[in-house]
Coordinates of C-alpha atoms in Angstrom, one line a residue:
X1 CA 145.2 51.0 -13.2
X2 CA 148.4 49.6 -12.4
X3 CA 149.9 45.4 -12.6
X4 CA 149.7 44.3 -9.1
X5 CA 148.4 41.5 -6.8
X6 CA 146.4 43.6 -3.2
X7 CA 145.0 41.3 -0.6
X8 CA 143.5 42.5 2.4
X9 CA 142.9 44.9 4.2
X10 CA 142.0 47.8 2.1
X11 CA 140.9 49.4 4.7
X12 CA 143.0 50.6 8.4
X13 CA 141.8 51.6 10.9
X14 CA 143.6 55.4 10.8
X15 CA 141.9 55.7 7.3
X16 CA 145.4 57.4 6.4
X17 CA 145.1 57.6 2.8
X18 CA 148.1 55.5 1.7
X19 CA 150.9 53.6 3.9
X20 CA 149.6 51.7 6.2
X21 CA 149.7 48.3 6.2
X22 CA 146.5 46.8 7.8
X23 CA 147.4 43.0 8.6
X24 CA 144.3 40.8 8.5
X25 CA 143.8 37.4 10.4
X26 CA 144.9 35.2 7.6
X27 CA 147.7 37.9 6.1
X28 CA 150.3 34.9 5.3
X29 CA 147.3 32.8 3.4
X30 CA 147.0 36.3 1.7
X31 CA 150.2 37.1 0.5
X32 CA 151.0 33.4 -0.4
X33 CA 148.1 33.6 -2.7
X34 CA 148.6 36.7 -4.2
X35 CA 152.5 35.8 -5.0
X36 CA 151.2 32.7 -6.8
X37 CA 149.8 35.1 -9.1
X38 CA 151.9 38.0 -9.4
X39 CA 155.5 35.6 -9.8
X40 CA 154.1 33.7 -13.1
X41 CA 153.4 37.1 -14.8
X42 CA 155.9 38.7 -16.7
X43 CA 155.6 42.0 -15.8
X44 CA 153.5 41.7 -12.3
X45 CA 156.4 40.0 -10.8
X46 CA 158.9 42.8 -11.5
X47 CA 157.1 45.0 -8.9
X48 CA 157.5 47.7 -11.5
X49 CA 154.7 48.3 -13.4
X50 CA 156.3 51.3 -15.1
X51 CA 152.3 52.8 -15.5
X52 CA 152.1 56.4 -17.7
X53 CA 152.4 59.3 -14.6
X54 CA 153.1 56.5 -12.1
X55 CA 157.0 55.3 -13.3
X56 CA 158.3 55.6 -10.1
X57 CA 155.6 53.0 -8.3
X58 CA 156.9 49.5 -6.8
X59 CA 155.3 46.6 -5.4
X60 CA 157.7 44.3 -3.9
X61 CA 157.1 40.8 -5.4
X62 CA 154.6 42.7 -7.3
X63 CA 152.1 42.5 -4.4
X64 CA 150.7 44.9 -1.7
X65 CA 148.3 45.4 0.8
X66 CA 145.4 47.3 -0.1
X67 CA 145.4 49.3 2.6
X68 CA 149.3 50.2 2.5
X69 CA 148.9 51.0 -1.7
X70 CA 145.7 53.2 -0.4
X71 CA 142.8 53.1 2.1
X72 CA 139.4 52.0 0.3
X73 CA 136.8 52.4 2.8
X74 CA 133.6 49.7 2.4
X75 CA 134.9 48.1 -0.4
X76 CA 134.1 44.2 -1.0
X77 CA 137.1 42.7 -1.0
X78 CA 137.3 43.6 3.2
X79 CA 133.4 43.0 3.2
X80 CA 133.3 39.4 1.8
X81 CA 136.4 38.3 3.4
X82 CA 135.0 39.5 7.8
X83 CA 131.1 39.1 6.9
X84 CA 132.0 35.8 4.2
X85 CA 134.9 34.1 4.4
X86 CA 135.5 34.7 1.6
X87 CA 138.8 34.9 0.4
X88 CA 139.6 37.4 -2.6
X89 CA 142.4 39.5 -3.6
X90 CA 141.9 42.1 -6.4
X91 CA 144.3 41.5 -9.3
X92 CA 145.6 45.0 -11.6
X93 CA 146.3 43.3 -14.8
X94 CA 147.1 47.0 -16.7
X95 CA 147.8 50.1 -16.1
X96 CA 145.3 51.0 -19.1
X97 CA 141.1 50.4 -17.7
X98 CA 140.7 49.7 -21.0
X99 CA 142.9 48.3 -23.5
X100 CA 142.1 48.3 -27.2
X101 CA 141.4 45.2 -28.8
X102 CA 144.6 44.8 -30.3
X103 CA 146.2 44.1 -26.8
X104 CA 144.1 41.7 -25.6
X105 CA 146.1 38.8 -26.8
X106 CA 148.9 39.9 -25.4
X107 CA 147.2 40.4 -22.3
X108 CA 145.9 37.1 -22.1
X109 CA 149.5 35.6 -22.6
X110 CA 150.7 37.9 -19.6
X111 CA 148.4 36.3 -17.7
X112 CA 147.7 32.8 -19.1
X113 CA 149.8 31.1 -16.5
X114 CA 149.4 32.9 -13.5
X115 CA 145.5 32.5 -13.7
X116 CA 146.5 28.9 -13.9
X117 CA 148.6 29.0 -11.5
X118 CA 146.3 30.9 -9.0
X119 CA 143.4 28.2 -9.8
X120 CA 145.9 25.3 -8.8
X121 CA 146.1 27.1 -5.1
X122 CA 143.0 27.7 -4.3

């Protein structure tokens, strides 16, 4: 896991397995939504998610392209958006898959207001 905001692409077409930034049609739409998120949440908007083995991983405005963070091949964010229009971006709200229950609070107050947020854009 990590705390970050990824729009699309996930997926390049080198298939290089990280740093490659694969620009989609709508890229600006994208990144507009995904900082609408990622600047109301406390730690998000850092861009330092300061994750156990991964201290040294940034995310400017505490967003990326999926593709540039790490190529995912066939996943659905990319297959909803070209076959769909569907517009998604894939939100890391911890660097833990699962937090214990006595986190969660504080989890939904990290979050509380750039759900919101989100919501009011789209």
């Amino acid at each position: 896991g990590s705390v970050v905001a990824s729009y699309p692409y996930d997926d390049s077409p080198t298939h290089k397995p990280t740093g490659v930034y694969s620009k989609s049609a709508d890229d600006e739409v994208f990144k507009y939504l995904a900082k609408a998120y990622a600047s109301r949440h406390p730690i998000m908007k850092t861009g330092k998610p300061n994750c156990p083995g991964e201290e040294g991983e940034t995310f400017q405005d505490g967003i990326t392209n999926g593709a540039q963070w790490y190529d995912v091949e066939g996943g659905m964010q990319d297959y909803n958006y070209v076959w769909a229009n569907c517009f998604e971006i894939t939100l890391e709200l911890s660097c833990c898959k699962y937090p214990p229950t006595s986190e969660l609070q504080q989890e939904w107050e990290n979050n509380r207001d750039a759900l919101l947020a989100f919501i009011e854009k789209v």
